[in-house]
């Protein structure tokens, strides 16, 4: 059945309007997450590091960590690709998860935080802080399909759209201007809309384990057969990390070890990841498992020899978040993400304004029941978020205030633009924003 231009337009506007708040949160949170580490650098002074030629010994870093957190349980050690950031060491101290910032050049422990900007926006974008995180993941990933349908329908109902790539109407009134701007941004966002949609759909395939993809791209952590039970209550402080890294780098040529999973039981190896000379793939494409007792390599996964399925999986993150080319590509991805987020807002405004005049004649509310659905979902997300911020992250009062102020500002702007201004324009018959 061939869809008419009118039906395609209805599908396009329905996607952007009916779940408008949720659509915007997903797009905007992903945009901010692109520069999450840079926001940490900007607002958290303890995470900043001045790049130097040589790195400090990892054993020195752990020795300094042990002095400050003798009973801390280390589980993960992240060395970011950004040279201006500290290492981030995930630790449980007194039963609470905390992120410790260790200067990779001096070995000094510079501070800690229970939550970072990067972690907050990643979690918001990944699963919306929903209590059943798998449910949250699938809600977010469903928008990959909606984004794909949205821009495809636009291309079909905009005839000869390529002629509009450099057209912006500025002399025909505000409504025509915003429609023209919406179309212009949308056309230039097509490559990124395709990219975000395809990678999002791939995440959906992996998460739902279609064709056994999840099992193929996520090998199980090997268990050690040769291990020693000691009297130590904290295995993390007994490991020679310099030796572990050297062993891993010999296993994969040109490997730069960045992330490590630290074993919390006797049967698990140290799991190391990093970048090599293979372009585009994320750190996880290179995996080395090292026995922390014998310092022998247990298993190796080299990015040069991975399967095509695993290769696709390992380029998805760098392409989706734009960090494959460093700060330059992250900034480009950030602005394109802002463009797509603005499409959601401008599309909502254009559609609601058109429908507002129609509904006024019929004496019906502008959004109808969908207004309550949108706000109901929003309230549920907020409630779930605060439960996790308090119970899981033990977020400080300052952090809670900052986050709350951000959401309050979002609410006020939403109300002002889409309720107050829209009603005022409809009631006065104005044709301006």
CSV table of C-alpha atoms in Angstrom, one decimal:
chain,number,residue,atom,x,y,z
A,1,UNK,CA,0.0,0.0,0.0
A,2,UNK,CA,1.4,3.4,-1.0
A,3,UNK,CA,1.3,6.0,1.6
A,4,UNK,CA,0.2,9.4,0.6
A,5,UNK,CA,2.2,12.6,1.4
A,6,UNK,CA,-0.5,13.5,4.0
A,7,UNK,CA,-0.2,10.2,5.8
A,8,UNK,CA,3.6,10.4,5.8
A,9,UNK,CA,3.4,13.8,7.3
A,10,UNK,CA,1.0,12.6,10.0
A,11,UNK,CA,3.4,9.7,10.9
A,12,UNK,CA,6.3,12.2,11.1
A,13,UNK,CA,4.4,14.7,13.3
A,14,UNK,CA,2.9,11.9,15.5
A,15,UNK,CA,6.4,10.6,16.4
A,16,UNK,CA,7.7,14.0,17.4
A,17,UNK,CA,4.6,15.1,19.3
A,18,UNK,CA,2.9,12.3,21.2
A,19,UNK,CA,6.0,11.3,23.2
A,20,UNK,CA,7.7,14.7,22.8
A,21,UNK,CA,9.1,15.0,26.3
A,22,UNK,CA,10.6,11.5,26.4
A,23,UNK,CA,12.0,11.9,22.8
A,24,UNK,CA,13.7,15.2,23.8
A,25,UNK,CA,15.2,13.7,27.0
A,26,UNK,CA,16.7,10.8,25.1
A,27,UNK,CA,18.2,13.0,22.3
A,28,UNK,CA,19.4,15.7,24.6
A,29,UNK,CA,20.9,13.4,27.3
A,30,UNK,CA,22.9,11.6,24.6
A,31,UNK,CA,24.1,14.9,23.3
A,32,UNK,CA,25.4,16.0,26.7
A,33,UNK,CA,26.9,12.6,27.3
A,34,UNK,CA,29.1,13.1,24.3
A,35,UNK,CA,31.0,15.7,26.3
A,36,UNK,CA,30.5,14.2,29.7
A,37,UNK,CA,34.2,13.9,30.5
A,38,UNK,CA,34.7,17.5,29.4
A,39,UNK,CA,32.0,18.6,31.8
A,40,UNK,CA,33.7,16.7,34.6
A,41,UNK,CA,36.9,18.6,33.7
A,42,UNK,CA,35.1,21.9,33.8
A,43,UNK,CA,33.2,21.5,37.0
A,44,UNK,CA,35.3,19.0,39.1
A,45,UNK,CA,38.7,20.5,39.7
A,46,UNK,CA,40.0,17.3,41.3
A,47,UNK,CA,39.7,15.3,38.1
A,48,UNK,CA,42.0,17.6,36.1
A,49,UNK,CA,45.5,16.5,35.2
A,50,UNK,CA,48.3,18.3,33.4
A,51,UNK,CA,49.6,16.1,30.6
A,52,UNK,CA,53.2,15.1,30.9
A,53,UNK,CA,55.6,12.9,28.9
A,54,UNK,CA,55.8,10.0,31.4
A,55,UNK,CA,53.1,8.2,33.3
A,56,UNK,CA,53.6,7.3,37.0
A,57,UNK,CA,54.0,3.7,38.0
A,58,UNK,CA,50.6,2.1,38.5
A,59,UNK,CA,51.9,0.4,41.6
A,60,UNK,CA,52.7,3.9,43.0
A,61,UNK,CA,49.1,5.0,42.3
A,62,UNK,CA,47.7,1.9,44.1
A,63,UNK,CA,50.1,2.5,47.0
A,64,UNK,CA,48.8,6.0,47.4
A,65,UNK,CA,45.3,4.8,47.1
A,66,UNK,CA,45.9,2.2,49.9
A,67,UNK,CA,47.1,4.9,52.2
A,68,UNK,CA,43.9,6.9,51.9
A,69,UNK,CA,41.5,3.9,51.5
A,70,UNK,CA,43.1,1.0,53.4
A,71,UNK,CA,39.8,-0.9,53.4
A,72,UNK,CA,38.5,0.2,50.0
A,73,UNK,CA,37.4,-2.6,47.6
A,74,UNK,CA,38.7,-1.7,44.1
A,75,UNK,CA,36.7,-3.1,41.2
A,76,UNK,CA,37.6,-1.1,38.1
A,77,UNK,CA,40.4,1.2,37.0
A,78,UNK,CA,39.7,3.5,34.0
A,79,UNK,CA,42.4,5.5,32.3
A,80,UNK,CA,40.5,7.8,30.0
A,81,UNK,CA,41.6,8.6,26.4
A,82,UNK,CA,41.5,12.3,27.4
A,83,UNK,CA,45.1,13.2,28.5
A,84,UNK,CA,43.8,16.1,30.6
A,85,UNK,CA,41.8,13.8,32.9
A,86,UNK,CA,42.8,11.7,36.0
A,87,UNK,CA,42.4,8.0,36.1
A,88,UNK,CA,39.0,7.1,37.6
A,89,UNK,CA,39.2,4.2,40.1
A,90,UNK,CA,35.9,2.6,41.0
A,91,UNK,CA,35.8,1.6,44.7
A,92,UNK,CA,33.5,0.6,47.5
A,93,UNK,CA,34.4,2.4,50.7
A,94,UNK,CA,32.3,1.6,53.8
A,95,UNK,CA,29.8,-0.1,51.5
A,96,UNK,CA,29.4,2.9,49.2
A,97,UNK,CA,30.4,3.2,45.6
A,98,UNK,CA,32.8,6.1,45.0
A,99,UNK,CA,34.9,7.3,42.1
A,100,UNK,CA,38.5,8.1,43.1
A,101,UNK,CA,40.6,10.5,40.9
A,102,UNK,CA,44.2,9.5,40.6
A,103,UNK,CA,46.7,11.7,38.6
A,104,UNK,CA,48.2,9.3,36.0
A,105,UNK,CA,51.4,11.4,35.7
A,106,UNK,CA,52.2,12.1,39.4
A,107,UNK,CA,50.5,9.2,41.0
A,108,UNK,CA,48.7,11.5,43.5
A,109,UNK,CA,45.2,10.8,44.7
A,110,UNK,CA,43.5,14.2,44.0
A,111,UNK,CA,39.9,13.5,45.2
A,112,UNK,CA,36.8,11.5,44.8
A,113,UNK,CA,33.1,11.8,44.0
A,114,UNK,CA,30.0,9.7,44.3
A,115,UNK,CA,28.7,10.8,40.9
A,116,UNK,CA,30.1,12.5,37.9
A,117,UNK,CA,28.5,14.4,35.0
A,118,UNK,CA,29.6,11.7,32.6
A,119,UNK,CA,28.1,8.9,34.7
A,120,UNK,CA,24.8,10.8,35.3
A,121,UNK,CA,24.2,11.6,31.6
A,122,UNK,CA,25.3,8.2,30.4
A,123,UNK,CA,22.9,6.5,32.8
A,124,UNK,CA,20.1,8.9,31.9
A,125,UNK,CA,20.7,8.2,28.2
A,126,UNK,CA,21.1,4.5,28.6
A,127,UNK,CA,18.1,3.5,30.7
A,128,UNK,CA,16.4,6.8,32.0
A,129,UNK,CA,17.2,5.7,35.6
A,130,UNK,CA,14.3,3.3,35.5
A,131,UNK,CA,14.3,0.7,38.3
A,132,UNK,CA,14.1,-2.2,35.9
A,133,UNK,CA,17.0,-1.1,33.8
A,134,UNK,CA,16.5,-3.6,31.0
A,135,UNK,CA,13.0,-2.0,30.5
A,136,UNK,CA,14.6,1.4,30.4
A,137,UNK,CA,17.2,0.2,27.9
A,138,UNK,CA,14.5,-1.0,25.5
A,139,UNK,CA,12.5,2.2,25.9
A,140,UNK,CA,15.5,4.3,24.9
A,141,UNK,CA,16.5,1.9,22.1
A,142,UNK,CA,13.0,2.0,20.6
A,143,UNK,CA,13.6,5.7,19.8
A,144,UNK,CA,16.3,4.5,17.3
A,145,UNK,CA,13.5,3.1,15.2
A,146,UNK,CA,11.4,6.2,15.7
A,147,UNK,CA,14.2,8.5,14.7
A,148,UNK,CA,14.8,6.4,11.5
A,149,UNK,CA,11.1,6.4,10.6
A,150,UNK,CA,10.9,10.2,11.4
A,151,UNK,CA,13.6,11.3,9.0
A,152,UNK,CA,12.6,8.7,6.3
A,153,UNK,CA,9.0,10.0,6.2
A,154,UNK,CA,10.3,13.6,6.1
A,155,UNK,CA,12.4,12.7,3.0
A,156,UNK,CA,9.4,11.2,1.3
A,157,UNK,CA,6.9,14.0,1.9
A,158,UNK,CA,9.5,16.8,1.2
A,159,UNK,CA,9.6,16.5,-2.6
A,160,UNK,CA,13.0,17.3,-4.2
A,161,UNK,CA,14.4,17.9,-0.7
A,162,UNK,CA,17.9,18.3,-2.1
A,163,UNK,CA,17.0,21.6,-3.5
A,164,UNK,CA,16.2,22.9,0.0
A,165,UNK,CA,19.7,22.2,1.4
A,166,UNK,CA,20.6,25.9,1.2
A,167,UNK,CA,17.2,27.5,1.5
A,168,UNK,CA,16.1,29.4,4.6
A,169,UNK,CA,13.0,31.6,4.4
A,170,UNK,CA,13.4,34.7,6.5
A,171,UNK,CA,11.0,37.2,5.0
A,172,UNK,CA,7.6,35.3,5.2
A,173,UNK,CA,6.9,35.5,8.9
A,174,UNK,CA,7.9,33.7,12.0
A,175,UNK,CA,5.9,30.5,11.3
A,176,UNK,CA,7.4,30.0,7.8
A,177,UNK,CA,10.8,30.8,9.2
A,178,UNK,CA,10.7,28.1,11.9
A,179,UNK,CA,9.3,25.6,9.4
A,180,UNK,CA,12.1,26.4,7.0
A,181,UNK,CA,14.7,26.2,9.8
A,182,UNK,CA,13.3,22.9,10.9
A,183,UNK,CA,13.6,21.5,7.4
A,184,UNK,CA,17.1,22.9,6.9
A,185,UNK,CA,18.5,21.5,10.1
A,186,UNK,CA,16.8,18.2,9.4
A,187,UNK,CA,18.3,17.9,6.0
A,188,UNK,CA,21.8,18.6,7.2
A,189,UNK,CA,21.3,16.2,10.1
A,190,UNK,CA,20.5,13.2,7.8
A,191,UNK,CA,23.9,11.5,7.9
A,192,UNK,CA,23.9,11.7,11.7
A,193,UNK,CA,20.3,10.7,12.0
A,194,UNK,CA,21.1,7.6,10.0
A,195,UNK,CA,24.2,6.9,12.1
A,196,UNK,CA,22.5,7.3,15.4
A,197,UNK,CA,19.5,5.2,14.2
A,198,UNK,CA,21.6,2.3,12.9
A,199,UNK,CA,23.9,2.2,15.9
A,200,UNK,CA,20.8,2.4,18.2
A,201,UNK,CA,19.1,-0.4,16.3
A,202,UNK,CA,22.3,-2.5,16.6
A,203,UNK,CA,22.2,-1.9,20.4
A,204,UNK,CA,18.6,-3.2,20.3
A,205,UNK,CA,19.7,-6.3,18.4
A,206,UNK,CA,22.5,-7.0,20.9
A,207,UNK,CA,20.4,-6.3,24.0
A,208,UNK,CA,17.6,-8.5,22.8
A,209,UNK,CA,20.1,-11.2,21.7
A,210,UNK,CA,18.6,-11.5,18.2
A,211,UNK,CA,20.5,-14.2,16.2
A,212,UNK,CA,22.5,-14.9,19.4
A,213,UNK,CA,24.4,-11.7,18.8
A,214,UNK,CA,24.8,-10.8,22.5
A,215,UNK,CA,26.5,-14.1,23.2
A,216,UNK,CA,28.8,-13.8,20.2
A,217,UNK,CA,30.1,-10.3,21.1
A,218,UNK,CA,30.3,-10.6,24.9
A,219,UNK,CA,32.5,-13.6,25.7
A,220,UNK,CA,32.3,-14.9,29.3
A,221,UNK,CA,35.0,-14.0,31.8
A,222,UNK,CA,37.4,-17.0,32.0
A,223,UNK,CA,37.8,-18.7,35.4
A,224,UNK,CA,41.3,-19.4,36.7
A,225,UNK,CA,42.3,-23.0,37.3
A,226,UNK,CA,45.6,-22.2,38.9
A,227,UNK,CA,45.1,-19.8,41.8
A,228,UNK,CA,46.3,-19.3,45.3
A,229,UNK,CA,44.1,-18.7,48.4
A,230,UNK,CA,45.8,-16.2,50.7
A,231,UNK,CA,44.9,-14.6,53.9
A,232,UNK,CA,44.5,-11.2,52.2
A,233,UNK,CA,41.1,-9.7,52.5
A,234,UNK,CA,41.7,-7.2,49.6
A,235,UNK,CA,43.2,-8.8,46.5
A,236,UNK,CA,43.4,-5.4,44.7
A,237,UNK,CA,46.3,-4.3,46.9
A,238,UNK,CA,48.3,-7.5,46.3
A,239,UNK,CA,48.6,-7.2,42.5
A,240,UNK,CA,51.7,-5.9,40.7
A,241,UNK,CA,50.0,-3.7,38.2
A,242,UNK,CA,53.1,-2.7,36.3
A,243,UNK,CA,53.9,-6.3,35.7
A,244,UNK,CA,50.3,-7.1,34.7
A,245,UNK,CA,50.3,-4.2,32.1
A,246,UNK,CA,53.7,-5.2,30.7
A,247,UNK,CA,52.5,-8.8,30.2
A,248,UNK,CA,49.3,-7.6,28.5
A,249,UNK,CA,51.2,-5.3,26.2
A,250,UNK,CA,53.5,-8.1,25.1
A,251,UNK,CA,50.5,-10.2,24.3
A,252,UNK,CA,49.1,-7.6,21.8
A,253,UNK,CA,51.6,-5.5,19.8
A,254,UNK,CA,51.1,-1.7,20.1
A,255,UNK,CA,48.5,-2.2,22.9
A,256,UNK,CA,48.0,0.8,25.2
A,257,UNK,CA,46.3,-0.5,28.3
A,258,UNK,CA,43.6,1.8,29.5
A,259,UNK,CA,40.9,0.0,31.5
A,260,UNK,CA,41.2,-2.9,34.0
A,261,UNK,CA,38.7,-5.0,35.8
A,262,UNK,CA,40.2,-5.9,39.2
A,263,UNK,CA,39.3,-9.4,40.5
A,264,UNK,CA,37.2,-9.5,43.7
A,265,UNK,CA,37.5,-13.2,44.1
A,266,UNK,CA,40.2,-15.8,43.8
A,267,UNK,CA,39.0,-17.4,40.6
A,268,UNK,CA,38.9,-14.3,38.4
A,269,UNK,CA,41.8,-12.9,36.3
A,270,UNK,CA,42.7,-9.3,35.8
A,271,UNK,CA,40.8,-8.2,32.7
A,272,UNK,CA,42.6,-5.5,30.7
A,273,UNK,CA,41.4,-3.5,27.7
A,274,UNK,CA,43.0,-0.8,25.5
A,275,UNK,CA,43.6,0.7,22.1
A,276,UNK,CA,46.1,-0.7,19.6
A,277,UNK,CA,46.9,0.3,16.0
A,278,UNK,CA,43.5,-0.9,14.8
A,279,UNK,CA,41.5,2.2,14.0
A,280,UNK,CA,37.9,3.0,15.0
A,281,UNK,CA,37.2,0.1,17.4
A,282,UNK,CA,36.7,0.8,21.1
A,283,UNK,CA,39.0,-0.5,23.9
A,284,UNK,CA,37.0,-3.6,24.4
A,285,UNK,CA,38.0,-5.0,21.0
A,286,UNK,CA,41.4,-5.8,22.6
A,287,UNK,CA,41.1,-8.0,25.7
A,288,UNK,CA,43.8,-9.6,27.7
A,289,UNK,CA,43.1,-11.8,30.8
A,290,UNK,CA,46.1,-12.2,33.1
A,291,UNK,CA,46.5,-14.5,36.1
A,292,UNK,CA,47.3,-12.2,39.1
A,293,UNK,CA,49.2,-15.0,40.9
A,294,UNK,CA,51.5,-16.3,38.1
A,295,UNK,CA,51.3,-13.3,35.8
A,296,UNK,CA,50.6,-15.5,32.8
A,297,UNK,CA,48.2,-14.7,30.1
A,298,UNK,CA,45.1,-16.7,30.3
A,299,UNK,CA,43.3,-15.6,27.2
A,300,UNK,CA,43.8,-12.9,24.5
A,301,UNK,CA,41.4,-11.2,22.1
A,302,UNK,CA,43.2,-9.1,19.4
A,303,UNK,CA,41.2,-6.5,17.5
A,304,UNK,CA,42.9,-7.6,14.3
A,305,UNK,CA,41.5,-11.1,14.5
A,306,UNK,CA,37.9,-10.5,15.9
A,307,UNK,CA,34.9,-11.7,13.9
A,308,UNK,CA,32.9,-9.3,11.7
A,309,UNK,CA,30.0,-9.4,14.1
A,310,UNK,CA,32.3,-8.4,17.0
A,311,UNK,CA,33.9,-5.7,14.9
A,312,UNK,CA,30.6,-4.1,14.1
A,313,UNK,CA,29.8,-4.2,17.8
A,314,UNK,CA,33.1,-2.6,18.8
A,315,UNK,CA,32.7,0.3,16.4
A,316,UNK,CA,29.2,1.1,17.5
A,317,UNK,CA,30.1,3.1,20.6
A,318,UNK,CA,32.8,5.3,19.0
A,319,UNK,CA,30.5,6.1,16.1
A,320,UNK,CA,27.4,6.7,18.3
A,321,UNK,CA,29.1,9.0,20.8
A,322,UNK,CA,31.7,10.4,18.4
A,323,UNK,CA,34.8,9.8,20.5
A,324,UNK,CA,36.7,7.9,17.8
A,325,UNK,CA,38.6,11.0,16.7
A,326,UNK,CA,39.2,12.6,20.1
A,327,UNK,CA,37.9,16.0,21.2
A,328,UNK,CA,37.4,17.3,17.6
A,329,UNK,CA,34.9,14.6,16.6
A,330,UNK,CA,33.2,14.8,20.0
A,331,UNK,CA,32.5,18.5,19.5
A,332,UNK,CA,31.1,17.8,16.0
A,333,UNK,CA,28.9,15.1,17.4
A,334,UNK,CA,27.8,17.4,20.2
A,335,UNK,CA,26.6,20.1,17.8
A,336,UNK,CA,24.9,17.7,15.5
A,337,UNK,CA,23.2,16.2,18.6
A,338,UNK,CA,22.0,19.7,19.5
A,339,UNK,CA,20.7,20.0,16.0
A,340,UNK,CA,18.6,16.9,16.3
A,341,UNK,CA,17.4,17.9,19.7
A,342,UNK,CA,16.3,21.2,18.3
A,343,UNK,CA,14.4,19.4,15.6
A,344,UNK,CA,12.3,17.7,18.3
A,345,UNK,CA,11.5,21.1,20.0
A,346,UNK,CA,10.8,23.0,16.8
A,347,UNK,CA,8.8,20.1,15.4
A,348,UNK,CA,6.7,20.0,18.6
A,349,UNK,CA,6.1,23.8,18.4
A,350,UNK,CA,5.1,23.8,14.7
A,351,UNK,CA,2.8,20.8,15.1
A,352,UNK,CA,1.2,22.0,18.4
A,353,UNK,CA,0.6,25.5,17.0
A,354,UNK,CA,-1.2,24.1,13.9
A,355,UNK,CA,-3.3,21.8,16.1
A,356,UNK,CA,-3.9,24.4,18.7
A,357,UNK,CA,-6.0,26.5,16.3
A,358,UNK,CA,-7.9,23.5,15.2
A,359,UNK,CA,-8.6,22.3,18.8
A,360,UNK,CA,-9.6,25.8,19.9
A,361,UNK,CA,-12.5,25.8,17.4
A,362,UNK,CA,-13.5,22.4,18.8
A,363,UNK,CA,-13.0,23.5,22.4
A,364,UNK,CA,-10.5,20.7,23.0
A,365,UNK,CA,-7.2,20.8,24.9
A,366,UNK,CA,-4.1,21.1,22.7
A,367,UNK,CA,-2.4,17.8,23.4
A,368,UNK,CA,-5.4,15.9,24.8
A,369,UNK,CA,-4.7,12.7,26.8
A,370,UNK,CA,-1.1,12.6,25.5
A,371,UNK,CA,-0.2,15.5,27.7
A,372,UNK,CA,-1.0,13.4,30.8
A,373,UNK,CA,0.9,10.4,29.3
A,374,UNK,CA,4.0,12.5,28.7
A,375,UNK,CA,4.0,14.1,32.2
A,376,UNK,CA,3.2,10.7,33.8
A,377,UNK,CA,6.3,9.2,32.2
A,378,UNK,CA,8.3,12.2,33.2
A,379,UNK,CA,7.2,12.0,36.8
A,380,UNK,CA,8.0,8.3,36.9
A,381,UNK,CA,11.5,8.9,35.5
A,382,UNK,CA,12.1,11.7,38.1
A,383,UNK,CA,11.0,9.5,41.0
A,384,UNK,CA,13.2,6.6,39.8
A,385,UNK,CA,16.1,8.9,39.3
A,386,UNK,CA,16.0,10.4,42.8
A,387,UNK,CA,15.6,6.9,44.4
A,388,UNK,CA,18.8,5.8,42.6
A,389,UNK,CA,20.7,9.0,43.2
A,390,UNK,CA,20.1,8.6,46.9
A,391,UNK,CA,20.2,4.8,47.4
A,392,UNK,CA,22.8,3.8,44.8
A,393,UNK,CA,25.1,6.8,44.2
A,394,UNK,CA,24.7,8.4,47.7
A,395,UNK,CA,24.7,11.7,45.9
A,396,UNK,CA,25.8,14.7,48.0
A,397,UNK,CA,23.4,17.5,48.8
A,398,UNK,CA,25.2,19.8,46.5
A,399,UNK,CA,24.9,17.3,43.7
A,400,UNK,CA,21.2,16.9,44.3
A,401,UNK,CA,20.7,20.6,44.3
A,402,UNK,CA,22.5,21.0,41.0
A,403,UNK,CA,20.5,18.2,39.4
A,404,UNK,CA,17.2,19.5,40.8
A,405,UNK,CA,17.9,23.0,39.5
A,406,UNK,CA,18.6,21.6,36.0
A,407,UNK,CA,15.3,19.8,35.9
A,408,UNK,CA,13.4,22.8,37.4
A,409,UNK,CA,14.8,25.0,34.6
A,410,UNK,CA,13.8,22.4,32.0
A,411,UNK,CA,10.2,22.3,33.5
A,412,UNK,CA,10.0,26.1,33.5
A,413,UNK,CA,11.2,26.5,29.9
A,414,UNK,CA,8.8,23.7,28.8
A,415,UNK,CA,5.9,25.3,30.5
A,416,UNK,CA,6.7,28.8,29.2
A,417,UNK,CA,7.2,27.8,25.6
A,418,UNK,CA,4.6,25.0,25.1
A,419,UNK,CA,1.9,26.1,27.5
A,420,UNK,CA,2.1,29.8,28.3
A,421,UNK,CA,3.4,31.1,24.9
A,422,UNK,CA,1.4,28.7,22.9
A,423,UNK,CA,-1.9,29.5,24.6
A,424,UNK,CA,-1.2,33.2,24.4
A,425,UNK,CA,-0.6,33.0,20.6
A,426,UNK,CA,-3.7,30.9,20.0
A,427,UNK,CA,-5.9,33.1,22.1
A,428,UNK,CA,-4.7,36.3,20.6
A,429,UNK,CA,-4.4,35.0,17.1
A,430,UNK,CA,-0.7,36.0,16.8
A,431,UNK,CA,1.5,34.4,14.2
A,432,UNK,CA,4.8,34.7,16.1
A,433,UNK,CA,6.6,32.7,18.7
